[in-house]
Amino acid sequence: MANAMKFVPTTTTVITFDNLADSSVTTYVLATWTGSQDTSAGNTFIRANHGRLAAIEVDFSAPVVFEGADYNSWGGAQSGYAFDLYLGGNLVAHGPLDPNTCCSLSWLSSGYSGLVDHIAFNGSSDGAVIDNLTYTVSAVPVPAAAWLLGSGLLGLVGIARRKVA
């Protein structure tokens, strides 16, 4: 019984916002002013918050490990300038955002390896951008079918022997 459990391999997904239909993101809220913009390379990113301080929020249909995202903001440091990671409505991790990323996307590593189902990017009132949101579906233990079938058959044989005796 050394290998009674096996693990489903992890899968890393990158959301480029070019095609949201193929991802496990169920909703994304881009508060106040919203939109997407085509870059010169033909890639799309999501921008929000123009003129107001509001979060870019992403909800997942099942818990994932948030790896990071490309991030950009304008307007300098403001109170609450950070990203928050949640699981089941509880804050599980909090990290600062660099307010000086104007004019180019910078990789934001989450630094947290636990599961999350909600991400909030709290940026400046002059605007924020996210792209290439990267997450991993964590490994899930699955009982090995042979062990499960074998133990079930042994149980049935034991019950049958008791009835005969």
JSON list of C-alpha atoms in Angstrom, two decimals:
[
{"chain": "A", "resi": 1, "resn": "MET", "atom": "CA", "xyz": [0.00, 0.00, 0.00]},
{"chain": "A", "resi": 2, "resn": "ALA", "atom": "CA", "xyz": [2.93, 2.33, -0.47]},
{"chain": "A", "resi": 3, "resn": "ASN", "atom": "CA", "xyz": [1.18, 4.13, -3.32]},
{"chain": "A", "resi": 4, "resn": "ALA", "atom": "CA", "xyz": [-2.43, 4.23, -2.15]},
{"chain": "A", "resi": 5, "resn": "MET", "atom": "CA", "xyz": [-2.76, 7.84, -3.31]},
{"chain": "A", "resi": 6, "resn": "LYS", "atom": "CA", "xyz": [-1.64, 9.48, -6.51]},
{"chain": "A", "resi": 7, "resn": "PHE", "atom": "CA", "xyz": [-1.59, 13.16, -7.35]},
{"chain": "A", "resi": 8, "resn": "VAL", "atom": "CA", "xyz": [-3.08, 14.83, -10.38]},
{"chain": "A", "resi": 9, "resn": "PRO", "atom": "CA", "xyz": [-0.32, 16.93, -11.99]},
{"chain": "A", "resi": 10, "resn": "THR", "atom": "CA", "xyz": [-0.48, 20.68, -11.50]},
{"chain": "A", "resi": 11, "resn": "THR", "atom": "CA", "xyz": [-1.43, 22.90, -14.41]},
{"chain": "A", "resi": 12, "resn": "THR", "atom": "CA", "xyz": [-0.20, 26.47, -14.78]},
{"chain": "A", "resi": 13, "resn": "THR", "atom": "CA", "xyz": [-2.47, 28.89, -16.62]},
{"chain": "A", "resi": 14, "resn": "VAL", "atom": "CA", "xyz": [-1.69, 32.38, -17.90]},
{"chain": "A", "resi": 15, "resn": "ILE", "atom": "CA", "xyz": [-4.65, 34.69, -18.53]},
{"chain": "A", "resi": 16, "resn": "THR", "atom": "CA", "xyz": [-3.73, 37.18, -21.23]},
{"chain": "A", "resi": 17, "resn": "PHE", "atom": "CA", "xyz": [-7.28, 38.61, -21.32]},
{"chain": "A", "resi": 18, "resn": "ASP", "atom": "CA", "xyz": [-7.27, 37.90, -25.05]},
{"chain": "A", "resi": 19, "resn": "ASN", "atom": "CA", "xyz": [-9.72, 35.03, -24.54]},
{"chain": "A", "resi": 20, "resn": "LEU", "atom": "CA", "xyz": [-11.38, 34.79, -21.10]},
{"chain": "A", "resi": 21, "resn": "ALA", "atom": "CA", "xyz": [-13.74, 31.97, -22.16]},
{"chain": "A", "resi": 22, "resn": "ASP", "atom": "CA", "xyz": [-11.02, 29.32, -21.81]},
{"chain": "A", "resi": 23, "resn": "SER", "atom": "CA", "xyz": [-9.99, 30.20, -18.24]},
{"chain": "A", "resi": 24, "resn": "SER", "atom": "CA", "xyz": [-11.39, 29.34, -14.83]},
{"chain": "A", "resi": 25, "resn": "VAL", "atom": "CA", "xyz": [-11.92, 32.98, -13.94]},
{"chain": "A", "resi": 26, "resn": "THR", "atom": "CA", "xyz": [-15.66, 33.28, -13.40]},
{"chain": "A", "resi": 27, "resn": "THR", "atom": "CA", "xyz": [-15.90, 37.04, -12.96]},
{"chain": "A", "resi": 28, "resn": "TYR", "atom": "CA", "xyz": [-13.63, 40.03, -13.07]},
{"chain": "A", "resi": 29, "resn": "VAL", "atom": "CA", "xyz": [-14.69, 43.37, -11.70]},
{"chain": "A", "resi": 30, "resn": "LEU", "atom": "CA", "xyz": [-13.10, 46.46, -13.12]},
{"chain": "A", "resi": 31, "resn": "ALA", "atom": "CA", "xyz": [-14.55, 49.20, -11.00]},
{"chain": "A", "resi": 32, "resn": "THR", "atom": "CA", "xyz": [-15.37, 52.71, -12.27]},
{"chain": "A", "resi": 33, "resn": "TRP", "atom": "CA", "xyz": [-13.75, 53.19, -15.67]},
{"chain": "A", "resi": 34, "resn": "THR", "atom": "CA", "xyz": [-13.07, 49.94, -17.53]},
{"chain": "A", "resi": 35, "resn": "GLY", "atom": "CA", "xyz": [-11.70, 48.74, -20.81]},
{"chain": "A", "resi": 36, "resn": "SER", "atom": "CA", "xyz": [-9.08, 46.79, -22.65]},
{"chain": "A", "resi": 37, "resn": "GLN", "atom": "CA", "xyz": [-6.37, 48.12, -24.88]},
{"chain": "A", "resi": 38, "resn": "ASP", "atom": "CA", "xyz": [-4.46, 46.52, -27.72]},
{"chain": "A", "resi": 39, "resn": "THR", "atom": "CA", "xyz": [-0.73, 46.96, -27.35]},
{"chain": "A", "resi": 40, "resn": "SER", "atom": "CA", "xyz": [1.64, 47.37, -30.26]},
{"chain": "A", "resi": 41, "resn": "ALA", "atom": "CA", "xyz": [2.47, 43.64, -30.01]},
{"chain": "A", "resi": 42, "resn": "GLY", "atom": "CA", "xyz": [-1.19, 42.75, -30.51]},
{"chain": "A", "resi": 43, "resn": "ASN", "atom": "CA", "xyz": [-1.74, 41.64, -26.91]},
{"chain": "A", "resi": 44, "resn": "THR", "atom": "CA", "xyz": [-4.64, 42.80, -24.76]},
{"chain": "A", "resi": 45, "resn": "PHE", "atom": "CA", "xyz": [-4.45, 43.84, -21.12]},
{"chain": "A", "resi": 46, "resn": "ILE", "atom": "CA", "xyz": [-7.06, 45.05, -18.64]},
{"chain": "A", "resi": 47, "resn": "ARG", "atom": "CA", "xyz": [-7.00, 48.56, -17.26]},
{"chain": "A", "resi": 48, "resn": "ALA", "atom": "CA", "xyz": [-9.17, 50.24, -14.64]},
{"chain": "A", "resi": 49, "resn": "ASN", "atom": "CA", "xyz": [-9.49, 52.88, -11.93]},
{"chain": "A", "resi": 50, "resn": "HIS", "atom": "CA", "xyz": [-9.16, 56.00, -14.06]},
{"chain": "A", "resi": 51, "resn": "GLY", "atom": "CA", "xyz": [-10.20, 58.90, -11.84]},
{"chain": "A", "resi": 52, "resn": "ARG", "atom": "CA", "xyz": [-11.16, 56.88, -8.74]},
{"chain": "A", "resi": 53, "resn": "LEU", "atom": "CA", "xyz": [-9.47, 54.66, -6.20]},
{"chain": "A", "resi": 54, "resn": "ALA", "atom": "CA", "xyz": [-10.98, 51.20, -6.77]},
{"chain": "A", "resi": 55, "resn": "ALA", "atom": "CA", "xyz": [-9.69, 47.65, -6.93]},
{"chain": "A", "resi": 56, "resn": "ILE", "atom": "CA", "xyz": [-9.26, 45.36, -9.91]},
{"chain": "A", "resi": 57, "resn": "GLU", "atom": "CA", "xyz": [-10.73, 42.11, -8.60]},
{"chain": "A", "resi": 58, "resn": "VAL", "atom": "CA", "xyz": [-10.55, 38.54, -9.92]},
{"chain": "A", "resi": 59, "resn": "ASP", "atom": "CA", "xyz": [-12.66, 35.62, -8.62]},
{"chain": "A", "resi": 60, "resn": "PHE", "atom": "CA", "xyz": [-11.85, 31.96, -9.36]},
{"chain": "A", "resi": 61, "resn": "SER", "atom": "CA", "xyz": [-14.41, 29.14, -9.60]},
{"chain": "A", "resi": 62, "resn": "ALA", "atom": "CA", "xyz": [-12.13, 26.88, -7.51]},
{"chain": "A", "resi": 63, "resn": "PRO", "atom": "CA", "xyz": [-9.09, 27.68, -5.31]},
{"chain": "A", "resi": 64, "resn": "VAL", "atom": "CA", "xyz": [-5.79, 28.17, -7.14]},
{"chain": "A", "resi": 65, "resn": "VAL", "atom": "CA", "xyz": [-2.21, 29.18, -6.31]},
{"chain": "A", "resi": 66, "resn": "PHE", "atom": "CA", "xyz": [-1.66, 32.74, -7.56]},
{"chain": "A", "resi": 67, "resn": "GLU", "atom": "CA", "xyz": [1.83, 32.95, -9.07]},
{"chain": "A", "resi": 68, "resn": "GLY", "atom": "CA", "xyz": [1.81, 36.60, -10.16]},
{"chain": "A", "resi": 69, "resn": "ALA", "atom": "CA", "xyz": [0.91, 39.03, -12.93]},
{"chain": "A", "resi": 70, "resn": "ASP", "atom": "CA", "xyz": [2.32, 41.84, -15.02]},
{"chain": "A", "resi": 71, "resn": "TYR", "atom": "CA", "xyz": [1.28, 45.06, -13.32]},
{"chain": "A", "resi": 72, "resn": "ASN", "atom": "CA", "xyz": [1.46, 48.78, -14.07]},
{"chain": "A", "resi": 73, "resn": "SER", "atom": "CA", "xyz": [0.02, 51.85, -12.38]},
{"chain": "A", "resi": 74, "resn": "TRP", "atom": "CA", "xyz": [0.09, 55.61, -12.64]},
{"chain": "A", "resi": 75, "resn": "GLY", "atom": "CA", "xyz": [-0.08, 58.33, -10.05]},
{"chain": "A", "resi": 76, "resn": "GLY", "atom": "CA", "xyz": [2.38, 57.44, -7.32]},
{"chain": "A", "resi": 77, "resn": "ALA", "atom": "CA", "xyz": [1.89, 55.98, -3.86]},
{"chain": "A", "resi": 78, "resn": "GLN", "atom": "CA", "xyz": [-1.47, 56.18, -2.16]},
{"chain": "A", "resi": 79, "resn": "SER", "atom": "CA", "xyz": [-2.90, 54.63, 0.99]},
{"chain": "A", "resi": 80, "resn": "GLY", "atom": "CA", "xyz": [-3.81, 50.96, 0.55]},
{"chain": "A", "resi": 81, "resn": "TYR", "atom": "CA", "xyz": [-1.58, 50.52, -2.50]},
{"chain": "A", "resi": 82, "resn": "ALA", "atom": "CA", "xyz": [-1.26, 46.72, -2.38]},
{"chain": "A", "resi": 83, "resn": "PHE", "atom": "CA", "xyz": [-2.69, 43.40, -3.53]},
{"chain": "A", "resi": 84, "resn": "ASP", "atom": "CA", "xyz": [-4.77, 41.15, -1.29]},
{"chain": "A", "resi": 85, "resn": "LEU", "atom": "CA", "xyz": [-5.33, 37.40, -1.62]},
{"chain": "A", "resi": 86, "resn": "TYR", "atom": "CA", "xyz": [-8.42, 35.73, -0.14]},
{"chain": "A", "resi": 87, "resn": "LEU", "atom": "CA", "xyz": [-9.70, 32.21, 0.43]},
{"chain": "A", "resi": 88, "resn": "GLY", "atom": "CA", "xyz": [-13.32, 31.71, 1.44]},
{"chain": "A", "resi": 89, "resn": "GLY", "atom": "CA", "xyz": [-13.69, 35.42, 2.20]},
{"chain": "A", "resi": 90, "resn": "ASN", "atom": "CA", "xyz": [-10.69, 35.46, 4.57]},
{"chain": "A", "resi": 91, "resn": "LEU", "atom": "CA", "xyz": [-7.56, 37.52, 3.85]},
{"chain": "A", "resi": 92, "resn": "VAL", "atom": "CA", "xyz": [-4.68, 35.01, 3.57]},
{"chain": "A", "resi": 93, "resn": "ALA", "atom": "CA", "xyz": [-1.92, 37.20, 2.13]},
{"chain": "A", "resi": 94, "resn": "HIS", "atom": "CA", "xyz": [-1.17, 40.87, 1.54]},
{"chain": "A", "resi": 95, "resn": "GLY", "atom": "CA", "xyz": [1.62, 42.37, -0.52]},
{"chain": "A", "resi": 96, "resn": "PRO", "atom": "CA", "xyz": [2.76, 45.84, -1.52]},
{"chain": "A", "resi": 97, "resn": "LEU", "atom": "CA", "xyz": [2.55, 47.20, -5.06]},
{"chain": "A", "resi": 98, "resn": "ASP", "atom": "CA", "xyz": [5.27, 49.39, -6.52]},
{"chain": "A", "resi": 99, "resn": "PRO", "atom": "CA", "xyz": [3.71, 52.80, -7.24]},
{"chain": "A", "resi": 100, "resn": "ASN", "atom": "CA", "xyz": [6.53, 53.70, -9.63]},
{"chain": "A", "resi": 101, "resn": "THR", "atom": "CA", "xyz": [5.82, 51.27, -12.48]},
{"chain": "A", "resi": 102, "resn": "CYS", "atom": "CA", "xyz": [4.53, 53.90, -14.88]},
{"chain": "A", "resi": 103, "resn": "CYS", "atom": "CA", "xyz": [4.97, 53.33, -18.59]},
{"chain": "A", "resi": 104, "resn": "SER", "atom": "CA", "xyz": [5.83, 49.62, -18.61]},
{"chain": "A", "resi": 105, "resn": "LEU", "atom": "CA", "xyz": [4.49, 46.38, -17.20]},
{"chain": "A", "resi": 106, "resn": "SER", "atom": "CA", "xyz": [6.46, 44.88, -14.30]},
{"chain": "A", "resi": 107, "resn": "TRP", "atom": "CA", "xyz": [6.20, 41.30, -13.02]},
{"chain": "A", "resi": 108, "resn": "LEU", "atom": "CA", "xyz": [4.51, 41.10, -9.64]},
{"chain": "A", "resi": 109, "resn": "SER", "atom": "CA", "xyz": [5.29, 37.83, -7.87]},
{"chain": "A", "resi": 110, "resn": "SER", "atom": "CA", "xyz": [2.71, 36.86, -5.25]},
{"chain": "A", "resi": 111, "resn": "GLY", "atom": "CA", "xyz": [5.21, 35.36, -2.80]},
{"chain": "A", "resi": 112, "resn": "TYR", "atom": "CA", "xyz": [2.39, 33.19, -1.38]},
{"chain": "A", "resi": 113, "resn": "SER", "atom": "CA", "xyz": [2.10, 29.48, -2.16]},
{"chain": "A", "resi": 114, "resn": "GLY", "atom": "CA", "xyz": [-1.26, 28.78, -0.51]},
{"chain": "A", "resi": 115, "resn": "LEU", "atom": "CA", "xyz": [-4.66, 28.54, -2.15]},
{"chain": "A", "resi": 116, "resn": "VAL", "atom": "CA", "xyz": [-6.74, 31.61, -3.05]},
{"chain": "A", "resi": 117, "resn": "ASP", "atom": "CA", "xyz": [-10.11, 32.16, -4.70]},
{"chain": "A", "resi": 118, "resn": "HIS", "atom": "CA", "xyz": [-10.15, 35.98, -4.89]},
{"chain": "A", "resi": 119, "resn": "ILE", "atom": "CA", "xyz": [-7.49, 38.57, -5.76]},
{"chain": "A", "resi": 120, "resn": "ALA", "atom": "CA", "xyz": [-7.81, 42.34, -5.32]},
{"chain": "A", "resi": 121, "resn": "PHE", "atom": "CA", "xyz": [-5.28, 44.74, -6.86]},
{"chain": "A", "resi": 122, "resn": "ASN", "atom": "CA", "xyz": [-5.68, 48.06, -5.00]},
{"chain": "A", "resi": 123, "resn": "GLY", "atom": "CA", "xyz": [-4.04, 50.69, -7.20]},
{"chain": "A", "resi": 124, "resn": "SER", "atom": "CA", "xyz": [-3.89, 54.41, -7.67]},
{"chain": "A", "resi": 125, "resn": "SER", "atom": "CA", "xyz": [-6.70, 56.71, -8.73]},
{"chain": "A", "resi": 126, "resn": "ASP", "atom": "CA", "xyz": [-4.88, 57.53, -11.97]},
{"chain": "A", "resi": 127, "resn": "GLY", "atom": "CA", "xyz": [-5.16, 53.99, -13.30]},
{"chain": "A", "resi": 128, "resn": "ALA", "atom": "CA", "xyz": [-3.82, 50.45, -13.11]},
{"chain": "A", "resi": 129, "resn": "VAL", "atom": "CA", "xyz": [-3.17, 47.64, -15.58]},
{"chain": "A", "resi": 130, "resn": "ILE", "atom": "CA", "xyz": [-2.87, 43.87, -15.17]},
{"chain": "A", "resi": 131, "resn": "ASP", "atom": "CA", "xyz": [-1.89, 41.30, -17.78]},
{"chain": "A", "resi": 132, "resn": "ASN", "atom": "CA", "xyz": [-0.58, 37.75, -17.92]},
{"chain": "A", "resi": 133, "resn": "LEU", "atom": "CA", "xyz": [-2.28, 36.79, -14.65]},
{"chain": "A", "resi": 134, "resn": "THR", "atom": "CA", "xyz": [-0.62, 33.47, -13.80]},
{"chain": "A", "resi": 135, "resn": "TYR", "atom": "CA", "xyz": [-1.99, 30.80, -11.49]},
{"chain": "A", "resi": 136, "resn": "THR", "atom": "CA", "xyz": [-1.57, 27.09, -10.85]},
{"chain": "A", "resi": 137, "resn": "VAL", "atom": "CA", "xyz": [-4.30, 24.59, -10.16]},
{"chain": "A", "resi": 138, "resn": "SER", "atom": "CA", "xyz": [-2.92, 22.72, -7.15]},
{"chain": "A", "resi": 139, "resn": "ALA", "atom": "CA", "xyz": [-2.31, 18.99, -7.06]},
{"chain": "A", "resi": 140, "resn": "VAL", "atom": "CA", "xyz": [-5.28, 17.04, -5.76]},
{"chain": "A", "resi": 141, "resn": "PRO", "atom": "CA", "xyz": [-4.84, 13.62, -4.14]},
{"chain": "A", "resi": 142, "resn": "VAL", "atom": "CA", "xyz": [-6.92, 10.97, -5.90]},
{"chain": "A", "resi": 143, "resn": "PRO", "atom": "CA", "xyz": [-7.28, 7.39, -4.59]},
{"chain": "A", "resi": 144, "resn": "ALA", "atom": "CA", "xyz": [-5.62, 4.93, -6.93]},
{"chain": "A", "resi": 145, "resn": "ALA", "atom": "CA", "xyz": [-8.39, 2.97, -8.66]},
{"chain": "A", "resi": 146, "resn": "ALA", "atom": "CA", "xyz": [-6.70, -0.43, -8.23]},
{"chain": "A", "resi": 147, "resn": "TRP", "atom": "CA", "xyz": [-6.36, -0.02, -4.44]},
{"chain": "A", "resi": 148, "resn": "LEU", "atom": "CA", "xyz": [-9.94, 1.15, -4.15]},
{"chain": "A", "resi": 149, "resn": "LEU", "atom": "CA", "xyz": [-11.30, -1.73, -6.23]},
{"chain": "A", "resi": 150, "resn": "GLY", "atom": "CA", "xyz": [-9.09, -4.29, -4.45]},
{"chain": "A", "resi": 151, "resn": "SER", "atom": "CA", "xyz": [-10.14, -3.23, -0.96]},
{"chain": "A", "resi": 152, "resn": "GLY", "atom": "CA", "xyz": [-13.80, -3.28, -2.00]},
{"chain": "A", "resi": 153, "resn": "LEU", "atom": "CA", "xyz": [-13.50, -6.82, -3.38]},
{"chain": "A", "resi": 154, "resn": "LEU", "atom": "CA", "xyz": [-11.73, -8.01, -0.21]},
{"chain": "A", "resi": 155, "resn": "GLY", "atom": "CA", "xyz": [-14.56, -6.57, 1.85]},
{"chain": "A", "resi": 156, "resn": "LEU", "atom": "CA", "xyz": [-17.16, -8.41, -0.23]},
{"chain": "A", "resi": 157, "resn": "VAL", "atom": "CA", "xyz": [-15.23, -11.70, 0.08]},
{"chain": "A", "resi": 158, "resn": "GLY", "atom": "CA", "xyz": [-15.08, -11.25, 3.86]},
{"chain": "A", "resi": 159, "resn": "ILE", "atom": "CA", "xyz": [-18.83, -10.62, 4.08]},
{"chain": "A", "resi": 160, "resn": "ALA", "atom": "CA", "xyz": [-19.56, -13.67, 1.89]},
{"chain": "A", "resi": 161, "resn": "ARG", "atom": "CA", "xyz": [-17.35, -15.92, 4.10]},
{"chain": "A", "resi": 162, "resn": "ARG", "atom": "CA", "xyz": [-19.18, -14.80, 7.26]},
{"chain": "A", "resi": 163, "resn": "LYS", "atom": "CA", "xyz": [-22.55, -15.67, 5.73]},
{"chain": "A", "resi": 164, "resn": "VAL", "atom": "CA", "xyz": [-21.33, -19.17, 4.70]},
{"chain": "A", "resi": 165, "resn": "ALA", "atom": "CA", "xyz": [-19.85, -19.94, 8.14]}
]
